[in-house]
mmCIF file of C-alpha atoms in Angstrom:
data_model
loop_
_atom_site.group_PDB
_atom_site.id
_atom_site.type_symbol
_atom_site.label_atom_id
_atom_site.label_comp_id
_atom_site.label_asym_id
_atom_site.label_seq_id
_atom_site.Cartn_x
_atom_site.Cartn_y
_atom_site.Cartn_z
ATOM 1 C CA MET C 1 0.000 0.000 0.000
ATOM 2 C CA LYS C 2 1.406 3.371 -1.023
ATOM 3 C CA THR C 3 2.070 5.757 1.857
ATOM 4 C CA VAL C 4 0.481 9.177 1.459
ATOM 5 C CA LYS C 5 2.787 12.030 2.416
ATOM 6 C CA PRO C 6 1.509 14.606 4.911
ATOM 7 C CA ILE C 7 0.514 17.861 3.212
ATOM 8 C CA GLU C 8 3.157 19.715 5.252
ATOM 9 C CA THR C 9 5.874 17.478 3.803
ATOM 10 C CA ILE C 10 4.575 18.026 0.272
ATOM 11 C CA ILE C 11 4.692 21.800 0.745
ATOM 12 C CA ILE C 12 8.245 21.670 2.103
ATOM 13 C CA GLU C 13 9.472 19.460 -0.745
ATOM 14 C CA LYS C 14 7.820 21.591 -3.433
ATOM 15 C CA ILE C 15 9.239 24.845 -2.101
ATOM 16 C CA LYS C 16 12.726 23.421 -1.563
ATOM 17 C CA ARG C 17 12.775 21.993 -5.060
ATOM 18 C CA ALA C 18 11.539 25.257 -6.563
ATOM 19 C CA ILE C 19 14.201 27.267 -4.722
ATOM 20 C CA LEU C 20 17.073 24.908 -5.544
ATOM 21 C CA ASN C 21 16.012 24.688 -9.187
ATOM 22 C CA ARG C 22 15.888 28.491 -9.303
ATOM 23 C CA GLU C 23 12.186 28.472 -10.182
ATOM 24 C CA PHE C 24 11.417 30.804 -7.270
ATOM 25 C CA ALA C 25 13.349 34.071 -7.385
ATOM 26 C CA PRO C 26 15.459 35.114 -4.387
ATOM 27 C CA GLY C 27 13.402 37.518 -2.292
ATOM 28 C CA MET C 28 10.096 36.264 -3.711
ATOM 29 C CA GLN C 29 7.194 36.380 -1.261
ATOM 30 C CA LEU C 30 5.442 33.096 -0.462
ATOM 31 C CA THR C 31 1.797 33.639 0.418
ATOM 32 C CA GLU C 32 0.053 31.268 2.824
ATOM 33 C CA SER C 33 -3.374 31.797 1.282
ATOM 34 C CA VAL C 34 -2.227 31.075 -2.280
ATOM 35 C CA ILE C 35 -0.484 27.822 -1.346
ATOM 36 C CA ALA C 36 -3.349 26.706 0.906
ATOM 37 C CA GLU C 37 -5.892 27.385 -1.837
ATOM 38 C CA LYS C 38 -3.893 25.589 -4.528
ATOM 39 C CA LEU C 39 -3.451 22.494 -2.358
ATOM 40 C CA GLU C 40 -6.987 22.688 -0.951
ATOM 41 C CA THR C 41 -5.819 22.728 2.632
ATOM 42 C CA SER C 42 -5.906 25.054 5.619
ATOM 43 C CA ARG C 43 -3.195 27.575 6.377
ATOM 44 C CA THR C 44 -1.941 25.600 9.393
ATOM 45 C CA PRO C 45 0.222 23.053 7.487
ATOM 46 C CA VAL C 46 1.488 25.875 5.269
ATOM 47 C CA ARG C 47 2.468 27.895 8.334
ATOM 48 C CA ASN C 48 4.202 24.862 9.885
ATOM 49 C CA ALA C 49 6.042 24.195 6.622
ATOM 50 C CA PHE C 50 7.261 27.792 6.565
ATOM 51 C CA LYS C 51 8.703 27.429 10.078
ATOM 52 C CA LYS C 52 10.624 24.304 9.056
ATOM 53 C CA LEU C 53 11.859 25.941 5.852
ATOM 54 C CA GLU C 54 13.167 28.895 7.838
ATOM 55 C CA LEU C 55 15.045 26.579 10.199
ATOM 56 C CA ASP C 56 16.569 24.838 7.178
ATOM 57 C CA GLY C 57 17.726 28.163 5.747
ATOM 58 C CA TYR C 58 15.485 28.344 2.678
ATOM 59 C CA ILE C 59 13.203 31.225 3.614
ATOM 60 C CA VAL C 60 12.954 34.055 6.118
ATOM 61 C CA LEU C 61 9.837 34.930 8.105
ATOM 62 C CA LYS C 62 9.418 38.674 8.567
ATOM 63 C CA PRO C 63 7.050 39.830 11.338
ATOM 64 C CA ASN C 64 3.835 41.323 9.960
ATOM 65 C CA ARG C 65 5.122 40.885 6.401
ATOM 66 C CA GLY C 66 5.201 37.152 5.662
ATOM 67 C CA ALA C 67 7.546 34.532 4.212
ATOM 68 C CA TYR C 68 10.228 35.285 1.645
ATOM 69 C CA VAL C 69 12.743 33.169 -0.259
ATOM 70 C CA ILE C 70 16.213 33.909 1.064
ATOM 71 C CA GLN C 71 18.145 36.418 -0.986
ATOM 72 C CA PRO C 72 21.839 35.780 -0.363
ATOM 73 C CA THR C 73 24.353 38.211 -1.757
ATOM 74 C CA VAL C 74 27.745 37.197 -3.089
ATOM 75 C CA ASN C 75 29.154 38.687 0.110
ATOM 76 C CA ASP C 76 26.905 36.387 2.174
ATOM 77 C CA ILE C 77 28.378 33.385 0.373
ATOM 78 C CA ILE C 78 31.927 34.677 0.771
ATOM 79 C CA GLN C 79 31.411 35.161 4.514
ATOM 80 C CA ALA C 80 29.892 31.690 4.865
ATOM 81 C CA PHE C 81 32.797 30.178 2.958
ATOM 82 C CA GLU C 82 35.353 32.023 5.068
ATOM 83 C CA LEU C 83 33.760 30.561 8.190
ATOM 84 C CA ARG C 84 33.630 27.111 6.608
ATOM 85 C CA ILE C 85 37.325 27.273 5.721
ATOM 86 C CA GLU C 86 38.173 28.104 9.336
ATOM 87 C CA LEU C 87 35.940 25.321 10.677
ATOM 88 C CA GLU C 88 37.462 22.738 8.342
ATOM 89 C CA GLY C 89 40.886 23.893 9.518
ATOM 90 C CA VAL C 90 39.833 23.265 13.121
ATOM 91 C CA ALA C 91 38.499 19.851 12.093
ATOM 92 C CA VAL C 92 41.900 18.981 10.601
ATOM 93 C CA LYS C 93 43.692 20.088 13.758
ATOM 94 C CA PHE C 94 41.446 18.083 16.089
ATOM 95 C CA GLY C 95 40.586 15.115 13.891
ATOM 96 C CA LEU C 96 43.593 14.167 11.767
ATOM 97 C CA ALA C 97 45.345 12.184 14.498
ATOM 98 C CA ASN C 98 42.251 9.990 14.884
ATOM 99 C CA VAL C 99 42.000 8.991 11.216
ATOM 100 C CA GLU C 100 42.389 5.243 10.628
ATOM 101 C CA GLN C 101 42.931 3.229 7.457
ATOM 102 C CA LYS C 102 39.230 2.362 7.356
ATOM 103 C CA ASP C 103 38.485 6.096 7.219
ATOM 104 C CA LEU C 104 40.792 6.540 4.239
ATOM 105 C CA ASP C 105 39.103 3.597 2.531
ATOM 106 C CA TYR C 106 35.737 5.216 3.263
ATOM 107 C CA LEU C 107 36.839 8.499 1.662
ATOM 108 C CA LYS C 108 38.008 6.657 -1.454
ATOM 109 C CA GLN C 109 34.649 4.881 -1.661
ATOM 110 C CA LEU C 110 32.915 8.244 -1.411
ATOM 111 C CA ILE C 111 34.886 9.524 -4.388
ATOM 112 C CA GLU C 112 33.726 6.527 -6.444
ATOM 113 C CA LYS C 113 30.124 7.251 -5.439
ATOM 114 C CA GLU C 114 30.646 10.942 -6.143
ATOM 115 C CA LEU C 115 31.879 10.138 -9.640
ATOM 116 C CA ASP C 116 28.873 7.893 -10.207
ATOM 117 C CA ALA C 117 26.481 10.635 -9.076
ATOM 118 C CA TYR C 118 28.276 13.126 -11.321
ATOM 119 C CA THR C 119 28.084 10.740 -14.287
ATOM 120 C CA HIS C 120 24.370 10.096 -13.746
ATOM 121 C CA GLU C 121 23.637 13.794 -13.242
ATOM 122 C CA ASP C 122 22.226 13.200 -9.750
ATOM 123 C CA LEU C 123 22.768 16.576 -8.118
ATOM 124 C CA THR C 124 21.069 15.687 -4.827
ATOM 125 C CA GLU C 125 23.224 12.589 -4.350
ATOM 126 C CA TYR C 126 26.335 14.476 -5.433
ATOM 127 C CA THR C 127 25.912 17.176 -2.795
ATOM 128 C CA SER C 128 25.069 14.573 -0.130
ATOM 129 C CA ILE C 129 28.257 12.601 -0.827
ATOM 130 C CA ASN C 130 30.321 15.772 -0.982
ATOM 131 C CA LYS C 131 29.102 16.717 2.489
ATOM 132 C CA LYS C 132 30.000 13.281 3.878
ATOM 133 C CA PHE C 133 33.508 13.701 2.466
ATOM 134 C CA HIS C 134 33.998 17.080 4.102
ATOM 135 C CA MET C 135 32.474 15.991 7.430
ATOM 136 C CA LEU C 136 34.870 13.074 7.984
ATOM 137 C CA LEU C 137 37.595 15.012 9.791
ATOM 138 C CA ALA C 138 35.033 16.922 11.850
ATOM 139 C CA GLU C 139 33.489 13.640 12.972
ATOM 140 C CA LYS C 140 36.929 12.246 13.814
ATOM 141 C CA SER C 141 37.536 15.322 15.991
ATOM 142 C CA GLN C 142 34.809 14.039 18.333
ATOM 143 C CA ASN C 143 33.987 17.684 19.078
ATOM 144 C CA ARG C 144 30.222 18.081 18.875
ATOM 145 C CA TYR C 145 30.423 21.830 18.287
ATOM 146 C CA VAL C 146 32.749 21.477 15.311
ATOM 147 C CA ILE C 147 30.497 18.733 13.923
ATOM 148 C CA GLU C 148 27.269 20.697 14.430
ATOM 149 C CA PHE C 149 28.535 24.054 13.140
ATOM 150 C CA LEU C 150 30.307 22.618 10.100
ATOM 151 C CA SER C 151 27.285 20.504 9.172
ATOM 152 C CA ARG C 152 24.980 23.519 9.323
ATOM 153 C CA ILE C 153 27.274 25.841 7.366
ATOM 154 C CA ILE C 154 27.785 23.234 4.619
ATOM 155 C CA ASP C 155 24.009 22.795 4.283
ATOM 156 C CA GLN C 156 23.493 26.554 4.055
ATOM 157 C CA ILE C 157 26.298 27.005 1.527
ATOM 158 C CA ASP C 158 24.853 24.225 -0.650
ATOM 159 C CA VAL C 159 21.551 26.109 -0.790
ATOM 160 C CA TYR C 160 23.377 29.326 -1.683
ATOM 161 C CA LEU C 161 25.442 27.676 -4.410
ATOM 162 C CA MET C 162 22.444 25.998 -6.005
ATOM 163 C CA MET C 163 20.648 29.336 -6.079
ATOM 164 C CA TYR C 164 23.680 30.835 -7.812
ATOM 165 C CA ASN C 165 24.003 27.857 -10.177
ATOM 166 C CA VAL C 166 27.513 27.059 -8.926
ATOM 167 C CA ILE C 167 26.605 23.458 -8.019
ATOM 168 C CA ASP C 168 25.661 21.943 -11.362
ATOM 169 C CA TYR C 169 26.398 18.439 -12.629
ATOM 170 C CA LYS C 170 27.363 19.942 -15.995
ATOM 171 C CA SER C 171 29.983 22.186 -14.437
ATOM 172 C CA LYS C 172 33.645 21.549 -15.255
ATOM 173 C CA ARG C 173 34.350 22.821 -11.750
ATOM 174 C CA ASN C 174 32.619 19.813 -10.179
ATOM 175 C CA ASN C 175 34.648 17.449 -12.356
ATOM 176 C CA LYS C 176 37.836 19.139 -11.147
ATOM 177 C CA SER C 177 36.558 18.896 -7.587
ATOM 178 C CA LEU C 178 36.882 15.094 -7.726
ATOM 179 C CA LYS C 179 40.596 15.424 -8.490
ATOM 180 C CA GLU C 180 40.988 17.853 -5.598
ATOM 181 C CA HIS C 181 39.306 15.359 -3.272
ATOM 182 C CA LEU C 182 41.923 12.771 -4.249
ATOM 183 C CA GLU C 183 44.621 15.318 -3.433
ATOM 184 C CA ILE C 184 43.031 15.857 -0.019
ATOM 185 C CA ILE C 185 43.110 12.108 0.663
ATOM 186 C CA THR C 186 46.792 11.993 -0.304
ATOM 187 C CA ALA C 187 47.439 14.834 2.134
ATOM 188 C CA ILE C 188 45.532 13.027 4.898
ATOM 189 C CA GLU C 189 47.650 9.927 4.293
ATOM 190 C CA SER C 190 50.734 12.048 5.034
ATOM 191 C CA ARG C 191 49.336 12.773 8.527
ATOM 192 C CA GLN C 192 50.672 16.329 8.259
ATOM 193 C CA VAL C 193 48.254 18.999 9.437
ATOM 194 C CA ASP C 194 49.755 21.727 7.239
ATOM 195 C CA LEU C 195 49.472 19.651 4.056
ATOM 196 C CA VAL C 196 45.863 18.696 4.718
ATOM 197 C CA THR C 197 44.913 22.260 5.626
ATOM 198 C CA ASP C 198 46.553 23.613 2.468
ATOM 199 C CA ALA C 199 44.825 21.015 0.262
ATOM 200 C CA LEU C 200 41.431 21.805 1.772
ATOM 201 C CA GLN C 201 41.920 25.561 1.487
ATOM 202 C CA ARG C 202 42.947 25.314 -2.168
ATOM 203 C CA HIS C 203 39.886 23.190 -2.846
ATOM 204 C CA LEU C 204 37.457 25.505 -1.069
ATOM 205 C CA HIS C 205 38.940 28.665 -2.562
ATOM 206 C CA GLN C 206 38.569 27.162 -6.046
ATOM 207 C CA THR C 207 34.864 26.732 -5.368
ATOM 208 C CA LEU C 208 34.645 30.236 -3.951
ATOM 209 C CA ASP C 209 36.168 31.586 -7.162
ATOM 210 C CA SER C 210 33.392 29.873 -9.136
ATOM 211 C CA ILE C 211 30.614 31.949 -7.584
ATOM 212 C CA LYS C 212 28.717 33.920 -10.149
ATOM 213 C CA SER C 213 25.388 35.608 -10.651
ATOM 214 C CA ILE C 214 22.934 34.146 -13.125
ATOM 215 C CA THR C 215 19.646 35.155 -14.675
ATOM 216 C CA GLU C 216 17.058 32.391 -14.796
ATOM 217 C CA PRO C 217 13.352 32.359 -15.621
ATOM 218 C CA TYR C 218 11.274 32.117 -12.465
ATOM 219 C CA GLN C 219 7.753 30.817 -11.982
ATOM 220 C CA SER C 220 4.894 32.535 -10.222
ATOM 221 C CA LEU C 221 3.630 31.106 -6.964
ATOM 222 C CA GLU C 222 0.283 30.299 -8.588
ATOM 223 C CA ASP C 223 1.929 28.341 -11.426
ATOM 224 C CA MET C 224 4.112 26.308 -9.067
ATOM 225 C CA PHE C 225 1.223 24.957 -6.987
#
């Protein structure tokens, strides 16, 4: 028997997909009444979905004004990346000594899966695997704050980059990223903090350099639902 998704989940998935696919413009207002009417539901699940979407970093809720798609600037992304670079450096410092051979094998397996996702144009899987790769050293640090903060900043940056069309399976940058991941593994095998930090910083700065503004056609809220 097919499980029916709760209406709140459907709303969340539709809005996330529309934002990540650049169908909803940054800064676009999302109206409770329009979504509720289109889905023939009350405003309560829409309101609950909005709260979850704000927590996940997709929209902002402005008092007495409503819900709006986030509108990150290039400077927002740069600042987020600068923080991420520092956090990954801390993860190297605290986690490198705890890396075992099984962890290196795991990273190599991730690269194979990453290549497969890239080949099959599976952007969702690609970003998921990429996050696992970058979280390894944080997890080995056994510092819950490093793990929590890095996980959250990576998720937020992924949303930003998709909105700016930087994460794209067709991008030559993502193909080059696989090679850089291999270089990071080689650095980890050396067990030298400076080498790993340098490899990670080069990799992240290359992505930062890829940030660009794009113009895409956007849909109206009525057309989406």
